[in-house]
mmCIF file of C-alpha atoms in Angstrom:
data_model
loop_
_atom_site.group_PDB
_atom_site.id
_atom_site.type_symbol
_atom_site.label_atom_id
_atom_site.label_comp_id
_atom_site.label_asym_id
_atom_site.label_seq_id
_atom_site.Cartn_x
_atom_site.Cartn_y
_atom_site.Cartn_z
ATOM 1 C CA MET A 4 54.510 8.278 38.237
ATOM 2 C CA THR A 5 51.142 7.890 36.615
ATOM 3 C CA GLU A 6 48.221 9.814 37.850
ATOM 4 C CA ASN A 7 45.002 8.050 38.599
ATOM 5 C CA PRO A 8 42.092 9.655 36.856
ATOM 6 C CA GLN A 9 39.937 11.469 39.309
ATOM 7 C CA PRO A 10 36.653 9.759 39.959
ATOM 8 C CA LEU A 11 33.701 11.395 38.313
ATOM 9 C CA THR A 12 31.477 13.453 40.474
ATOM 10 C CA GLN A 13 27.851 12.529 40.610
ATOM 11 C CA ALA A 14 26.925 15.498 38.391
ATOM 12 C CA GLN A 15 29.554 14.566 35.806
ATOM 13 C CA ASP A 16 28.333 10.966 35.830
ATOM 14 C CA HIS A 17 24.749 12.139 35.276
ATOM 15 C CA ASP A 18 25.853 14.418 32.430
ATOM 16 C CA ARG A 19 27.725 11.562 30.783
ATOM 17 C CA ARG A 20 24.728 9.248 31.098
ATOM 18 C CA ILE A 21 22.328 11.892 29.826
ATOM 19 C CA GLY A 22 24.603 12.534 26.849
ATOM 20 C CA ARG A 23 24.631 8.846 26.065
ATOM 21 C CA LEU A 24 20.837 8.630 26.359
ATOM 22 C CA GLU A 25 20.463 11.642 24.057
ATOM 23 C CA GLY A 26 22.663 9.913 21.482
ATOM 24 C CA ILE A 27 20.557 6.770 21.720
ATOM 25 C CA ALA A 28 17.366 8.843 21.372
ATOM 26 C CA GLU A 29 18.725 10.532 18.225
ATOM 27 C CA GLN A 30 19.656 7.173 16.761
ATOM 28 C CA LEU A 31 16.166 5.813 17.482
ATOM 29 C CA ASP A 32 14.651 8.933 15.929
ATOM 30 C CA ARG A 33 16.637 8.359 12.718
ATOM 31 C CA ARG A 34 15.598 4.711 12.640
ATOM 32 C CA LEU A 35 11.935 5.569 13.155
ATOM 33 C CA ASP A 36 12.115 8.184 10.389
ATOM 34 C CA SER A 37 13.596 5.561 8.089
ATOM 35 C CA ILE A 38 10.852 3.083 8.972
ATOM 36 C CA GLU A 39 8.181 5.742 8.466
ATOM 37 C CA ARG A 40 9.533 6.594 5.006
ATOM 38 C CA ALA A 41 9.559 2.891 4.095
ATOM 39 C CA VAL A 42 5.956 2.443 5.260
ATOM 40 C CA VAL A 43 4.816 5.508 3.300
ATOM 41 C CA GLU A 44 6.561 4.212 0.165
ATOM 42 C CA GLN A 45 4.953 0.796 0.585
ATOM 43 C CA GLY A 46 1.571 2.513 0.941
ATOM 44 C CA ARG A 47 2.139 4.392 -2.315
ATOM 45 C CA GLN A 48 3.097 1.199 -4.111
ATOM 46 C CA ILE A 49 0.043 -0.625 -2.766
ATOM 47 C CA ASN A 50 -2.235 2.242 -3.819
ATOM 48 C CA ALA A 51 -0.739 2.220 -7.320
ATOM 49 C CA ARG A 52 -1.304 -1.526 -7.629
ATOM 50 C CA ILE A 53 -4.888 -1.227 -6.389
ATOM 51 C CA ASP A 54 -5.556 1.547 -8.922
ATOM 52 C CA ALA A 55 -4.168 -0.633 -11.725
ATOM 53 C CA LEU A 56 -6.337 -3.560 -10.614
ATOM 54 C CA GLU A 57 -9.435 -1.351 -10.501
ATOM 55 C CA GLN A 58 -8.801 -0.136 -14.045
ATOM 56 C CA ARG A 59 -8.305 -3.687 -15.277
ATOM 57 C CA GLN A 60 -11.442 -4.858 -13.497
ATOM 58 C CA SER A 61 -13.474 -2.015 -15.035
ATOM 59 C CA ALA A 62 -12.270 -2.934 -18.523
ATOM 60 C CA GLN A 63 -13.124 -6.596 -17.982
ATOM 61 C CA PHE A 64 -16.546 -5.648 -16.611
ATOM 62 C CA ARG A 65 -17.303 -3.614 -19.742
ATOM 63 C CA TRP A 66 -16.360 -6.641 -21.871
ATOM 64 C CA LEU A 67 -18.661 -8.844 -19.791
ATOM 65 C CA ILE A 68 -21.606 -6.457 -20.154
ATOM 66 C CA GLY A 69 -20.958 -6.187 -23.907
ATOM 67 C CA ILE A 70 -20.972 -9.973 -24.292
ATOM 68 C CA GLN A 71 -24.184 -10.278 -22.255
ATOM 69 C CA ILE A 72 -25.967 -7.636 -24.330
ATOM 70 C CA THR A 73 -24.790 -9.289 -27.564
ATOM 71 C CA THR A 74 -26.038 -12.667 -26.328
ATOM 72 C CA LEU A 75 -29.394 -11.168 -25.337
ATOM 73 C CA ILE A 76 -29.784 -9.599 -28.795
ATOM 74 C CA ALA A 77 -28.850 -12.888 -30.486
ATOM 75 C CA ILE A 78 -31.378 -14.860 -28.419
ATOM 76 C CA GLY A 79 -34.057 -12.217 -29.035
ATOM 77 C CA SER A 80 -33.396 -12.332 -32.790
ATOM 78 C CA LEU A 81 -33.565 -16.129 -32.751
ATOM 79 C CA LEU A 82 -36.884 -16.071 -30.913
ATOM 80 C CA LEU A 83 -38.326 -13.494 -33.323
ATOM 81 C CA SER A 84 -37.151 -15.602 -36.249
ATOM 82 C CA ILE A 85 -38.836 -18.684 -34.810
ATOM 83 C CA LEU A 86 -42.050 -16.769 -34.083
ATOM 84 C CA ASN A 87 -42.170 -15.445 -37.674
ATOM 85 C CA LYS A 88 -41.930 -18.971 -39.077
ATOM 86 C CA LEU A 89 -44.794 -20.339 -36.977
ATOM 87 C CA PRO A 90 -48.075 -20.619 -38.811
ATOM 88 C CA GLY A 91 -50.724 -18.498 -37.575
#
């Protein structure tokens, strides 16, 4: 003769449900921690790329200023040369 399992009391049912909810909450906590770590890592990677771009932009800006100054000196020298050749 098999025994029928005794029905759960209301308190036992609540305990079982609470235990299940606690397990779900722990699982969600682990998932959120994982997502947070991924977001932080992405932020670090983005910051590193921005820093590299800023360095590259600074180097290119220095080249641009150097070329402009060289051009200004060349034009100034040309004008002085022309003015020296004018009679007068």
